[in-house]
Structure formats: structure tokens, C-alpha cells
XYZ file of C-alpha atoms in Angstrom:
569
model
C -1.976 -23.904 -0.809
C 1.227 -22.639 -2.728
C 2.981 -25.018 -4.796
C 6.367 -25.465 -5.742
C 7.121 -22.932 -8.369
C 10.319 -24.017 -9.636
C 13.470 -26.122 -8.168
C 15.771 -25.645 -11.041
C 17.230 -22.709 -12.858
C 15.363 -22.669 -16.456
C 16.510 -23.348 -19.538
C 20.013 -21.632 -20.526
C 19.837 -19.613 -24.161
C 22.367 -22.047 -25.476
C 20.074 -24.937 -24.783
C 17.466 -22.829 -26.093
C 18.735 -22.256 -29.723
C 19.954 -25.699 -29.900
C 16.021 -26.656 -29.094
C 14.937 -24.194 -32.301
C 17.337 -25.601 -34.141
C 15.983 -29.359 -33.619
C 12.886 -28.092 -33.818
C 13.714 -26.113 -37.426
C 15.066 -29.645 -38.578
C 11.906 -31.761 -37.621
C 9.832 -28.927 -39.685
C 11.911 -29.495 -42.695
C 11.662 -33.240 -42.501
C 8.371 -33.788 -42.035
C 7.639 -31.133 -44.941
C 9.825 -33.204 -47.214
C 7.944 -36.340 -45.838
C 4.710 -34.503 -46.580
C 5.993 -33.401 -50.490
C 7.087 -37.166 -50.885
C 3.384 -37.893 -49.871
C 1.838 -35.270 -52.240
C 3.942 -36.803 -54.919
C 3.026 -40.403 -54.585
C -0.862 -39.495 -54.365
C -0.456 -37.298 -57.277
C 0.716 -39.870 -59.092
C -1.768 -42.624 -57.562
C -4.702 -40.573 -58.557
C -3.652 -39.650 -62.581
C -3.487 -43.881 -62.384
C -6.426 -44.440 -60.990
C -7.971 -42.168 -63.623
C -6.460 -43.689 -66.712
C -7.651 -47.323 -64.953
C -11.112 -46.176 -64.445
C -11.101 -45.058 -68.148
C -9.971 -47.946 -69.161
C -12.345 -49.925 -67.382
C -14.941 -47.751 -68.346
C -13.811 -48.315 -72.493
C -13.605 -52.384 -71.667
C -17.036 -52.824 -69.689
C -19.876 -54.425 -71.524
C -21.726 -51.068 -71.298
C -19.471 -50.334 -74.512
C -20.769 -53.203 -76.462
C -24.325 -51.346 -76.231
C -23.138 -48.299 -76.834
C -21.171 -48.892 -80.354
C -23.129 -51.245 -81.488
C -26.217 -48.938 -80.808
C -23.710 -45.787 -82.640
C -22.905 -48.506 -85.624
C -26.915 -49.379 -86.348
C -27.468 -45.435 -86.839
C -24.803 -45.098 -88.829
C -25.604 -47.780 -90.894
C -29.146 -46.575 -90.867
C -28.385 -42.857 -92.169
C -25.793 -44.394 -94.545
C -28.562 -46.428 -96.302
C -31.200 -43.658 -96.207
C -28.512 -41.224 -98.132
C -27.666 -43.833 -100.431
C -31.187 -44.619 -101.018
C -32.145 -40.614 -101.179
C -29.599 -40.269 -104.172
C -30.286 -43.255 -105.953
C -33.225 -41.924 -107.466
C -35.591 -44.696 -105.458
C -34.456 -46.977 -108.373
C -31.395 -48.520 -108.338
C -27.765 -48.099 -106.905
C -25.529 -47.214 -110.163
C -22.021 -48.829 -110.650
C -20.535 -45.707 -111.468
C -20.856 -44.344 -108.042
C -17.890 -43.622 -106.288
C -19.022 -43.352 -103.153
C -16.521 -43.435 -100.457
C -18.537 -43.873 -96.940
C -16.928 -41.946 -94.191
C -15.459 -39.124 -96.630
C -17.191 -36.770 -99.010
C -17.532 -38.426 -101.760
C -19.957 -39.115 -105.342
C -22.589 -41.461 -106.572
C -23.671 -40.895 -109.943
C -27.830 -40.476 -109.958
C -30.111 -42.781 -112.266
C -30.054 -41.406 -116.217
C -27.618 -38.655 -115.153
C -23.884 -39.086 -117.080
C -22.705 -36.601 -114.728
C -21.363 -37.680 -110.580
C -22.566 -35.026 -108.132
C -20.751 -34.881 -104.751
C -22.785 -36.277 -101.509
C -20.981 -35.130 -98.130
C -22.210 -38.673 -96.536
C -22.462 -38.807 -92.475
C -18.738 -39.670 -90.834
C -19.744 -40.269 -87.487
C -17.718 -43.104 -86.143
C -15.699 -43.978 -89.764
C -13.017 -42.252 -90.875
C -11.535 -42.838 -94.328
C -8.768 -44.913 -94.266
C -6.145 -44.958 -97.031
C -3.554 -47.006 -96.297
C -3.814 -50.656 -95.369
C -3.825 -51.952 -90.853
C -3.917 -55.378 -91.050
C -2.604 -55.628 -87.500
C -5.951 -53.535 -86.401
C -9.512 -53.795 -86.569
C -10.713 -50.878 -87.380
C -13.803 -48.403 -87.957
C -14.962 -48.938 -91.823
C -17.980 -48.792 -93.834
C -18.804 -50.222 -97.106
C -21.814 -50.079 -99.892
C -22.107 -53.098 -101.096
C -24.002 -54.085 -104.628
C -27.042 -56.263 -105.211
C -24.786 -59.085 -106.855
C -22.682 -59.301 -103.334
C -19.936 -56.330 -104.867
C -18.141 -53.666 -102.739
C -19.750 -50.536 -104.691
C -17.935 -48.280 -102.583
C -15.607 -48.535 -99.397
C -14.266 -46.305 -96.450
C -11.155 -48.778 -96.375
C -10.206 -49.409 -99.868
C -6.636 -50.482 -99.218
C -8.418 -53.420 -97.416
C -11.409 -53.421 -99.109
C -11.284 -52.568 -102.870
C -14.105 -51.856 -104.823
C -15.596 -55.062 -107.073
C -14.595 -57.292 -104.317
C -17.040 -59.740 -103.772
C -17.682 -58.963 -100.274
C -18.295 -62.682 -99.044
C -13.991 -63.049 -99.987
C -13.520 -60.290 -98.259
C -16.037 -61.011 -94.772
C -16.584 -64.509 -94.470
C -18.083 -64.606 -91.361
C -20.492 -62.021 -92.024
C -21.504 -62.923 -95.237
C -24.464 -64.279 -94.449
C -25.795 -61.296 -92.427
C -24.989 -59.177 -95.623
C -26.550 -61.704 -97.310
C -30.097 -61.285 -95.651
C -29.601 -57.107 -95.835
C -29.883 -58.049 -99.463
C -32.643 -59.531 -99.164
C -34.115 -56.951 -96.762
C -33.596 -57.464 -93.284
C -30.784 -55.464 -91.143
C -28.855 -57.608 -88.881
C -25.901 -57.033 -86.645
C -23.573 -59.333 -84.282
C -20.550 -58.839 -81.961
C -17.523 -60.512 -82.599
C -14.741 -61.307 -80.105
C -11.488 -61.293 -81.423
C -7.927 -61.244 -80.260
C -8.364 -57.477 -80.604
C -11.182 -56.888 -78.632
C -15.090 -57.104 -79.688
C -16.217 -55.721 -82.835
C -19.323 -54.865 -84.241
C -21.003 -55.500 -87.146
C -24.068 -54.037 -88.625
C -26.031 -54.218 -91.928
C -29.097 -52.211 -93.339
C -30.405 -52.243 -96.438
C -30.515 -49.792 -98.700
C -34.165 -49.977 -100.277
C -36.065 -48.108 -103.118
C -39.895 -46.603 -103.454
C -41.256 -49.635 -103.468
C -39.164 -50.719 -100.512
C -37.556 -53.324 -102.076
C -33.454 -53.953 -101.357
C -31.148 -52.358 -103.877
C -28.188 -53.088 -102.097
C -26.577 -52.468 -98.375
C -24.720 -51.156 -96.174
C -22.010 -52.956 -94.232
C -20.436 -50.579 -90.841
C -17.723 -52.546 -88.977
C -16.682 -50.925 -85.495
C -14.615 -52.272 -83.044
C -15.542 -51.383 -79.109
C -12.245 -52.064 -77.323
C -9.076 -49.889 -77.142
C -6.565 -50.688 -80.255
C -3.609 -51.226 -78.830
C -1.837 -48.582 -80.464
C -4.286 -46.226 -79.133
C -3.916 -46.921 -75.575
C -0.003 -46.840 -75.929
C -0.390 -43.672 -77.172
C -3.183 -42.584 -74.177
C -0.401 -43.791 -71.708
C 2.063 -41.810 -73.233
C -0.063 -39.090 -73.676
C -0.455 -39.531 -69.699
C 3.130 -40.186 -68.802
C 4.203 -37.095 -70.643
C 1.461 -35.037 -68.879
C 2.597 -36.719 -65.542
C 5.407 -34.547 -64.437
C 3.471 -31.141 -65.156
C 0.437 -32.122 -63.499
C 3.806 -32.481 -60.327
C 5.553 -29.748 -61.281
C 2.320 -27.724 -61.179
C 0.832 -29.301 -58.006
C 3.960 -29.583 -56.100
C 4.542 -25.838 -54.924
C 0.717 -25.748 -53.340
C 1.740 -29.442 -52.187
C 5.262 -27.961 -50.676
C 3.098 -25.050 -49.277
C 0.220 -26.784 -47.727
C 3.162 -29.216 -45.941
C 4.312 -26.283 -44.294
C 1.512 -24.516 -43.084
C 0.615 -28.228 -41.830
C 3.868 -29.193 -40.259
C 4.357 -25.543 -38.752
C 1.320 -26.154 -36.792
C 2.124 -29.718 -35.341
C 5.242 -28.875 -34.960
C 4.494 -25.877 -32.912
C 1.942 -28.316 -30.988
C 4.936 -30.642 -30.133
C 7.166 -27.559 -29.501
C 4.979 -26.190 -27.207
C 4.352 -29.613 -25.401
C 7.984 -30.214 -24.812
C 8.463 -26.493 -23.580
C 5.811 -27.140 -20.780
C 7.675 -30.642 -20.346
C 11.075 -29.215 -19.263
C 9.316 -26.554 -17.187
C 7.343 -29.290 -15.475
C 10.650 -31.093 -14.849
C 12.537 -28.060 -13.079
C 9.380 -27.690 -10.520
C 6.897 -25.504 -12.450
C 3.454 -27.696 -11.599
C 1.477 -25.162 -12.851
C 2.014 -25.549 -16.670
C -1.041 -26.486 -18.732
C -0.640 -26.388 -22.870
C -3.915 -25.663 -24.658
C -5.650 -28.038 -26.076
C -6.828 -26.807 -29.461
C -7.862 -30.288 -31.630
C -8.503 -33.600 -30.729
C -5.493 -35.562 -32.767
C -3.458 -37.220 -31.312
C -1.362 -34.620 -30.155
C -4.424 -32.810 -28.757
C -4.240 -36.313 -26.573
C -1.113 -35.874 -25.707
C -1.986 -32.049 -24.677
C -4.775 -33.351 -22.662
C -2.685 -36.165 -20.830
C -0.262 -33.578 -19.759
C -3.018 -31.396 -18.352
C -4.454 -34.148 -16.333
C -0.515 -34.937 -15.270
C 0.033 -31.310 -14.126
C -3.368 -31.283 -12.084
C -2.834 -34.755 -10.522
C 0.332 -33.864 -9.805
C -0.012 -30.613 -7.852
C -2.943 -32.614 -6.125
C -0.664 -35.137 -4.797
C 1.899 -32.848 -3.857
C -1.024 -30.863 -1.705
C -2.106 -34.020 -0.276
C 1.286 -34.878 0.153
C 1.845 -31.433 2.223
C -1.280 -31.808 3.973
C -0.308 -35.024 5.132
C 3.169 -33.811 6.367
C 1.638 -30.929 8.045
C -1.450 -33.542 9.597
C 1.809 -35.271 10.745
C 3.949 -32.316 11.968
C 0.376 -31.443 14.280
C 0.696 -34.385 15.323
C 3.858 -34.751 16.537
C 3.806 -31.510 17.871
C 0.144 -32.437 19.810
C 2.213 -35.449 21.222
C 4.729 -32.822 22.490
C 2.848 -30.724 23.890
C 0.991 -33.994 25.539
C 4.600 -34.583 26.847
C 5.230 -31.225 27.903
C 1.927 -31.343 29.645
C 2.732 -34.507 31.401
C 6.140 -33.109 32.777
C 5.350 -29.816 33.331
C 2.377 -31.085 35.682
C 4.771 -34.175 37.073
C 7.368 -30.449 38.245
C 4.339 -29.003 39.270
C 2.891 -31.796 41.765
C 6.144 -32.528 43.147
C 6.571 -28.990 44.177
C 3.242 -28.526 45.658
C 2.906 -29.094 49.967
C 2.118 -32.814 50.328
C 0.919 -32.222 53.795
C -0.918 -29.435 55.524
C 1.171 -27.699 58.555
C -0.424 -28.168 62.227
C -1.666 -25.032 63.432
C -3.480 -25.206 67.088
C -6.768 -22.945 66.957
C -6.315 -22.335 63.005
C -7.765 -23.749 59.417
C -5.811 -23.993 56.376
C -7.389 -25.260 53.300
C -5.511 -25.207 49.306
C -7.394 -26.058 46.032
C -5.183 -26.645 43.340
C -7.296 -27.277 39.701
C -4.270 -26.895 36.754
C -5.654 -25.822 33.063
C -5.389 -28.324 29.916
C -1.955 -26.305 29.480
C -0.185 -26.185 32.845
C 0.405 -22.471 34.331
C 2.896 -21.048 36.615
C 0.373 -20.784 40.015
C 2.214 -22.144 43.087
C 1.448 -22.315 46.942
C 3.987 -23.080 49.979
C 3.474 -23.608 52.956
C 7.603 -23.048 54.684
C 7.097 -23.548 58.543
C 10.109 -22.302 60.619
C 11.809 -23.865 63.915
C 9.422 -21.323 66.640
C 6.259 -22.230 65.070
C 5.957 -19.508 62.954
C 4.500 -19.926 59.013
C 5.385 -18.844 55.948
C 2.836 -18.655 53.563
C 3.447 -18.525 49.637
C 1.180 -18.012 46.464
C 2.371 -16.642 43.475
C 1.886 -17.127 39.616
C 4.888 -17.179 36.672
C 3.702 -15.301 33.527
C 4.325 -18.652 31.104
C 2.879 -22.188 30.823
C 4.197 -25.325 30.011
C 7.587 -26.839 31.320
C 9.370 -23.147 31.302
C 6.707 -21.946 33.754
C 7.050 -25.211 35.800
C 10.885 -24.353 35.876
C 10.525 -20.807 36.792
C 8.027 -22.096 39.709
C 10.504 -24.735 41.089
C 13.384 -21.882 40.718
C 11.501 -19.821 42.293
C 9.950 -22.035 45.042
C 13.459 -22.928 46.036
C 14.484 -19.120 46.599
C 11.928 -18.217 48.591
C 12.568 -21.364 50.675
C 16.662 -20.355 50.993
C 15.317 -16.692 51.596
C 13.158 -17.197 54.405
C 15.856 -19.689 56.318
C 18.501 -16.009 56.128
C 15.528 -13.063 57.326
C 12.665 -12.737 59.059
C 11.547 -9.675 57.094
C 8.649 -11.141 53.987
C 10.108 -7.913 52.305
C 13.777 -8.799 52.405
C 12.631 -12.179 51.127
C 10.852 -11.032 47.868
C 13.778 -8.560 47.334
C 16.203 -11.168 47.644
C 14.566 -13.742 45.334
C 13.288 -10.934 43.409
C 17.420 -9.984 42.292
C 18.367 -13.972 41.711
C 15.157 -14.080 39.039
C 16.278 -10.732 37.428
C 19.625 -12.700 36.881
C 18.447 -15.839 35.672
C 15.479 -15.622 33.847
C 14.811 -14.345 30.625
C 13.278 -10.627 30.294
C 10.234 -11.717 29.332
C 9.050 -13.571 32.431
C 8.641 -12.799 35.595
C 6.414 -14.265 38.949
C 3.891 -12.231 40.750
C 4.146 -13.482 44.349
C 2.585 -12.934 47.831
C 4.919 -14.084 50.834
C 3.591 -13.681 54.092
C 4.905 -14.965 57.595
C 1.992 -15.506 60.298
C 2.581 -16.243 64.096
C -0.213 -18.612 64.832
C 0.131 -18.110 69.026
C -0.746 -13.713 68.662
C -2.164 -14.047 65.489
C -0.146 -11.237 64.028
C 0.738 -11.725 60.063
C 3.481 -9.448 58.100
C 3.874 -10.156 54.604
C 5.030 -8.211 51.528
C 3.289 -8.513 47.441
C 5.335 -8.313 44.445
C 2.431 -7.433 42.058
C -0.123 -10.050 42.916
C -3.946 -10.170 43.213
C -4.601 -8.422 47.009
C -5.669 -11.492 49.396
C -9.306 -10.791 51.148
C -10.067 -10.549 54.678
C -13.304 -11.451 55.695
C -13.570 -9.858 59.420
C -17.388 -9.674 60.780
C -19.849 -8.544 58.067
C -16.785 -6.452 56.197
C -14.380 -7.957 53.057
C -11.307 -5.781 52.812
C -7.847 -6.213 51.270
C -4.511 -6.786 52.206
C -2.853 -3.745 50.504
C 1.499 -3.811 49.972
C 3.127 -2.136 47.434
C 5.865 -4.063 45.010
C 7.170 -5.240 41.212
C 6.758 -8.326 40.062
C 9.768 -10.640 40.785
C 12.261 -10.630 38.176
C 11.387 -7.637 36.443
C 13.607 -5.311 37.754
C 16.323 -5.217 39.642
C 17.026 -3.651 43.630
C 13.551 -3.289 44.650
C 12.187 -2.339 47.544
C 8.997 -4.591 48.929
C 6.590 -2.127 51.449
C 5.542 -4.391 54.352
C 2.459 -4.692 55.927
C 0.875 -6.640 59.105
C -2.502 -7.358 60.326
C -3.679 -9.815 63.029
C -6.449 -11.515 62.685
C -8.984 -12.633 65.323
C -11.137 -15.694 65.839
C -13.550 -16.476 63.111
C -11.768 -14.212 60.465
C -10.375 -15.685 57.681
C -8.206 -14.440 54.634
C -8.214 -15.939 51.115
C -5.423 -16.509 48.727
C -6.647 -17.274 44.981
C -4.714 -16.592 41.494
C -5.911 -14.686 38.504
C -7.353 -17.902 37.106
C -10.446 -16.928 39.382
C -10.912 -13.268 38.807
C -9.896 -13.514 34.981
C -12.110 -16.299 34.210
C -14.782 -15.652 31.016
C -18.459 -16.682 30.594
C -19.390 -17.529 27.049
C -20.104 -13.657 26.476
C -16.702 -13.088 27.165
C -17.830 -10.667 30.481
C -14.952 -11.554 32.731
C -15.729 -12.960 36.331
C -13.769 -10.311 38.128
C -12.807 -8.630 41.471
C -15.905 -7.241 42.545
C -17.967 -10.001 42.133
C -15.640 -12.263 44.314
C -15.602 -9.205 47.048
C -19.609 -9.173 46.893
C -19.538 -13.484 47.214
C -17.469 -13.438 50.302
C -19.620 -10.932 52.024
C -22.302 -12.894 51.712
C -20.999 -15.854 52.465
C -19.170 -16.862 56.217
C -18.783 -20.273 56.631
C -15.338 -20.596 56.059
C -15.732 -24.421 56.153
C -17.552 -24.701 52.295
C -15.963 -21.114 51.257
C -14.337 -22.672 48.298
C -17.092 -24.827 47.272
C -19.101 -22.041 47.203
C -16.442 -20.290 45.193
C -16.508 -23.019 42.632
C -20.387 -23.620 42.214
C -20.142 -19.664 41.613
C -17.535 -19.650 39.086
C -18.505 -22.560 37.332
C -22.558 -20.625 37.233
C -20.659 -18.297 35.608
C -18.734 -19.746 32.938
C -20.964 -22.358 32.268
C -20.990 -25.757 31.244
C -18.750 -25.574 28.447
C -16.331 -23.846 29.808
C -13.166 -24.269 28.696
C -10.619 -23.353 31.807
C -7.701 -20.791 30.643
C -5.604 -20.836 33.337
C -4.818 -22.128 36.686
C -7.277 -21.607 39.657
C -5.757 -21.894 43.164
C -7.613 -20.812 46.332
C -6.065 -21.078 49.648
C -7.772 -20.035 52.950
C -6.484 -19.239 56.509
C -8.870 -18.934 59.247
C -8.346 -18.163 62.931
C -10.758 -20.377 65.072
C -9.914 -19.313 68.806
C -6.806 -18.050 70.987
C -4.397 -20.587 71.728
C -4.650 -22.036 75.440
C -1.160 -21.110 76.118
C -1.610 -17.420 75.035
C -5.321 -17.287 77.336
C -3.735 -18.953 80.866
């Protein structure tokens, strides 16, 4: 079932440019929506970053690890300070400066010789922070003495170290005395760690110690500088990201918005009548929903207007079924008020009709037009149409033959006559086969003319013959000539009138009933009396049960049953 391809014109080329314009503008927007996006993340993540690395400094897990890093340093301080002692004890002359090379002056030796101790951790600090706590290390003396000091600014040498750590004096205390201690300090600064080893000779006895102080938070100073360290790197890290940002927008938008481009397209052809758009649906985004939505649109939509067509076309059968019905009913109401309601009175004769119509009404008619001396005139004749026009054409036709007869007594003047008025008032493409004969019932003598229809049979003894007469059809050309003919028929012989809807009938191998076959039935059959019973039961052997009748069937027979009285005295 075709579909309605289009309704409207399509799109103009001005209304096309102005669409790839909008459409250019949406690209550009959402790519500068999409840059604005890469920015923000950009900048979201390098947070994130310098938060988790902060978190990371801050977390307890930081505490271990420094005050682990402080308790080797410590350690390897005291074992080198140990190592150049001599195993004795630590000399005052040292000027060992932990964190930095420096030079501690050996047991019985004048001379200072330089020791490159460990700086792990401690730097050497030269200048006093006392807004910081920082990294330092110091040596301190068996009488409680800075010996030597990472921080001296802070920290001079020949301090007594509990003036100068109060709170830890203690622990550097036991070092002394030969047992390493540490502890973890929270101050306003952040926790800091303190460790103490001793520094011990041969014998393992405590010669002095070593005192490493590091803090494990972020100095404040330090993580300014880290964020400005980060905000300065912030706009290279977006001037180098944004131009694969900017690019990967593009590609991105391009695509959607050639999705969306495309979907509208098939829109506006949808709306000027083109059902049979369908966009391809190449993801499942939303837009891929969309695509799908409009597919299932398009399909239910040409459904419904098929359904919608079926219906109307369900409905125009319809109405045209209950037209034809119509027809039917009027064409058959013509034909039964045309056909003889009563059967003329014939002394010494038999005259029988059968009349059976098809589903769709033909053009068969029978008359029966007596005349003022006794005389019949006998009519059967068959219009090539159905329906009302044939019914029209028959009561036309019926009418002339009846205003015909009344002017002639000649059955060819008749036909020619009616034969002239049909030429002129019927269309070319119909026309009536007729047979018109006029008997006179007291000699039994019949003349009659055919215009082109079946030959009647005469049944006369054991012998079927037929009534031969040369003519056209009526109506399908003018001025003919009708050849007359006349028999007479004597008692017991009869003659039967039928229509094509007999010899033309079909059995369900499409073999067609037919002229012989009738001839051969009426030979062997002479009662008159159940001739067209017989007739029927034969035809209807024939065709069958199912038979499905295609046109009219009318029979009419004449017999002659014995001379008139009149005509024997």
C-alpha cells in the first residue's frame, strides 16, 4: 500500500542556509560551553591534587614516618660521632656542625680533621626562625652542653641544653645516661619530633648524645609557597590543555550536533508528508532515544494511515455493496413489473415461462402482446448489460415492440422499426438480441423474424430442428432489414424459447453447457408438460451444487395440443 509521499513543497534554499546557519551557531556554543567545562575540571583536578597532598603530609601516617626518618638519623649521627671519637671520649674542641660537613678534633690529636656527617632530613641553618619549627640536630656534651649544633643562631654552642629544651630535657637527660628516647609534640605549628641516642664508647658506656628535632607538618611558609608554586603553574597546565580541550569539544559537538541536525531534517520532511523518513540510530544517548522515538513515530504513523485507508476503502466497498444491493433491488422491481402477469388464453394450446434472474439482474425479457383477432405476439429477447441500465433498455425496449406491433402485422417490420428507435437512443455499446414472433392459434401458422438471438427449437415427432431467420442485433445498426420466416405447427409439437443463460452456463471445469447438449435433451425428452423441469434438473447436474448462476435463465414453451373445434366443423 503506497503512502503519502509528500503534501508540501520542501524546504526552500533560503530556509535552508538560515537552518546551517542556526545550526553553525549551536556548534559554536556548545563548544564554548564544552571549553568552559574543560576549564573548570582542569582547575578542579590541580585542587584536588594539592588537597590530597596535603592530606597526605597532615595524616598520622606522617608522624610514623618522620619520627621513624629522625631515630635513624639520630642513630647514624651517634655512630659517626662515636666512630671519630676514638671510643673514648667526645673532645670540646670539636666543631662539629650536624647536618653540614663539618670537624671534631680526635682524642690526643691537636689537629681537627673534617667528617662529612649524614644530612638526611637537617639542613644547616644559619640564621635564626623563631616563627618556625624547624629540622635541627645537635651533639650535646656529657655535662648537659651543646658541643655542636645544626642551628647555632638558635642553638649556640656551650648552651646548656636543658635552657635551651625544657621540655625535652629529661629525655636528653636519660640519652646521657644511656637510653634513646623520642616523643611527639603538638604545637601550634604542627607535631614535631624529637629523638635522642646516645653516643657511646668501647665499653658502651654514654659519652654524650645526640638530640634530632623534626617537625612532620607543613610550615606555613612552605605551603604558601607550594600554593604559589601551584597557582603560577595553573594557567600553563590551561593554556597547554585548552587547545586539545577546544579540539576534543568540537569533534564532540560536531557529532551531536549533526545527530540533532539530522533529526530535525527528517522532522520537517515528516511534516510536509514524507512518512517514510527513519534517522539512524547510531548510540544509545539520549539523542539515540530521541532517534529511536522518531522511528517508532514514522512506522506507527504510516500504520495508521494504512489502517486508516483500509478502513476508508472497507467503507467505500461497502457503500458501494449497498448500491449495488439498491441497484439490484430496482433493477429487479423494473424487471417484474415488466414481465406478463397473466398467461394469454389460447384454445387447444400450452404456454409455459420460467423466469430465474442472476444475483446481478440481466437484460432477458418475455412478452406475451395479444392483438384484437386472436392472434399472439410472442417476445424474448436479452439486452447486453445488467443492472438498472439493462432494466431500462428492457422496459424501452418492451414498450417499442408493443407500439410496433399495434402499426404492422409484419414481425420483420417490427424489429426494424424498434431496431432504428434503439440505434437512436441508446448508447453504442448496447444493444438487445430479440426474437418477435406472431402465431395464429386457430391454423396454427407462426411468422416471426430474429435480430441475433439464440434459434428457438422445434420439437416435431422424434426430430429437434431450429427456427432459422436472418438479422442484427437491435440497436446496433441502423436501416436493417429482418428476413422472415413461418412455420405451422401441428398437434403435440412444441417450440422452446430460452436465453443464453442456458446454453452459456459453466460446470466447475469451466466446459460450457451448450447448444448441442440442449438439442440432444429435447430429443429425448417429449412430454412437454415437465420439459422445463427436466431442463433444470439437467442444467443444475451440470453445473453442480455450487454453482454460482451468471446470468439470467428464461425458458418459454409453446405447444399445440389439438385443432380448434371451429377450424375441424
Amino acid at each position: 500500500m503506497k503512502t503519502k509521499v509528500r503534501a508540501e513543497k520542501p524546504l526552500g534554499r533560503r530556509s535552508q542556509r538560515e537552518g546551517l546557519r542556526m545550526w553553525s551557531k549551536l556548534q559554536f556554543r556548545m563548544a564554548i560551553s564544552f571549553l568552559g567545562v574543560t576549564v573548570v575540571i582542569v582547575l578542579l583536578l590541580e585542587l584536588l591534587i594539592v588537597l590530597t597532598i596535603s592530606l597526605i603530609l597532615t595524616s598520622p601516617l606522617v608522624d610514623d614516618v618522620v619520627s621513624n626518618t629522625a631515630k635513624q638519623t639520630a642513630h647514624a649521627y651517634a655512630l659517626q660521632a662515636a666512630v671519630y671519637a676514638g671510643g673514648t671520649t667526645l673532645d670540646p674542641r670539636s666543631t662539629f656542625q650536624p647536618g653540614s660537613p663539618s670537624s671534631i678534633a680526635l682524642p690526643g690529636d691537636d689537629s681537627s680533621q673534617r667528617i662529612p656527617f649524614i644530612s638526611d632530613g637537617v639542613s644547616y641553618i644559619s640564621r635564626s626562625a623563631p616563627s618556625q619549627t624547624v629540622s635541627f640536630a645537635l651533639l650535646v656534651a656529657p655535662n648537659g652542653r651543646v658541643l655542636a649544633s645544626s642551628y647555632p643562631a638558635r642553638y649556640p654552642v656551650s648552651t646548656p641544653v636543658a635552657h635551651l629544651l625544657s621540655k625535652q630535657a629529661i629525655l636528653i637527660s636519660n640519652a646521657l645516661a644511656g637510653s634513646a628516647g623520642n616523643m611527639v609534640e603538638n604545637t601550634s605549628q604542627g607535631h614535631v619530633v624529637s629523638t635522642v641516642e646516645p653516643v657511646r664508647n668501647k665499653s658502651n658506656q654514654p659519652i654524650g648524645a645526640v638530640y634530632v628535632q623534626m617537625p612532620t607538618g607543613i610550615p606555613g611558609d612552605l605551603l604558601l609557597s607550594f600554593v604559589g608554586v601551584w597557582a603560577r603553574s595553573a594557567p600553563a597546565s590551561l593554556l597547554l590543555l585548552l587547545p586539545f580541550g577546544a579540539l576534543f569539544g568540537l569533534l564532540t559537538t560536531r557529532g551531536i550536533v549533526r545527530r540533532i541536525h539530522r533529526l530535525v531534517g527528517a522532522t520537517a520532511e515528516f511534516a510536509n508528508g514524507d512518512y517514510t523518513q527513519r534517522v539512524p540510530v547510531t548510540r544509545r544517548d539520549e539523542i539515540g532515544q530521541l532517534e529511536t522515538q522518531f522511528n517508532q513515530m514514522a512506522a506507527q504513523m504510516i500504520a495508521s494511515i494504512e489502517e486508516k485507508q483500509r478502513l476508508t476503502e472497507q467503507h467505500a466497498r461497502l457503500e458501494e455493496r449497498a448500491r449495488f444491493e439498491q441497484e439490484l433491488q430496482t433493477a429487479q422491481f423494473i424487471q417484474r413489473a415488466l414481465l406478463p402477469k397473466d398467461m394469454p388464453a389460447l384454445p387447444g394450446w400450452r404456454l409455459m415461462p420460467f423466469y430465474r434472474p442472476a444475483r446481478e439482474v440481466g437484460g432477458d425479457l418475455y412478452d406475451f402482446i395479444p392483438f384484437e383477432d386472436g392472434r399472439l405476439g410472442i417476445v424474448i429477447g436479452d439486452v447486453t448489460d445488467k443492472g438498472i441500465p439493462a432494466a431500462l433498455i428492457m422496459a424501452t425496449t418492451c414498450t417499442m415492440l408493443r407500439t410496433a406491433a399495434q402499426a404492422t402485422d409484419s414481425p420483420g417490420a417490427v424489429l426494424a422499426r424498434v431496431n432504428d428507435l434503439l440505434y437512436a437512443e441508446t448508447p453504442s455499446r448496447m444493444f438487445v438480441t430479440c426474437f418477435y414472433a406472431i402465431l395464429d392459434p386457430a391454423s396454427g401458422r407462426m411468422c416471426y423474424a430474429n435480430a441475433g438471438h439464440d434459434l428457438p427449437y422445434r420439437r416435431q415427432a422424434n426430430e429437434v430442428g431450429e427456427l432459422h431467420a436472418r438479422g442484427m442485433p437491435l440497436g446496433l445498426m441502423p436501416a436493417m432489414v429482418y428476413e422472415e420466416q413461418e412455420v405451422i405447427l401441428a398437434p403435440g409439437e412444441y417450440i422452446l424459447f430460452y436465453s443464453d443463460g442456458l446454453v452459456e452456463a459453466h460446470n466447475p471445469g469451466r466446459e460450457m453447457f451448450g447448444f448441442p447438449r440442449l438439442k440432444t435433451l429435447l430429443a429425448e425428452h417429449a412430454d412437454w408438460a415437465s420439459l422445463i423441469d427436466y431442463l433444470l434438473n439437467e442444467l443444475k447436474g451440470f453445473t453442480g451444487e455450487a454453482w454460482e448462476q451468471e446470468d439470467d435463465v428464461t425458458l418459454v414453451t409453446l405447444q399445440r395440443t389439438q385443432t380448434p373445434k371451429r377450424q375441424e366443423e
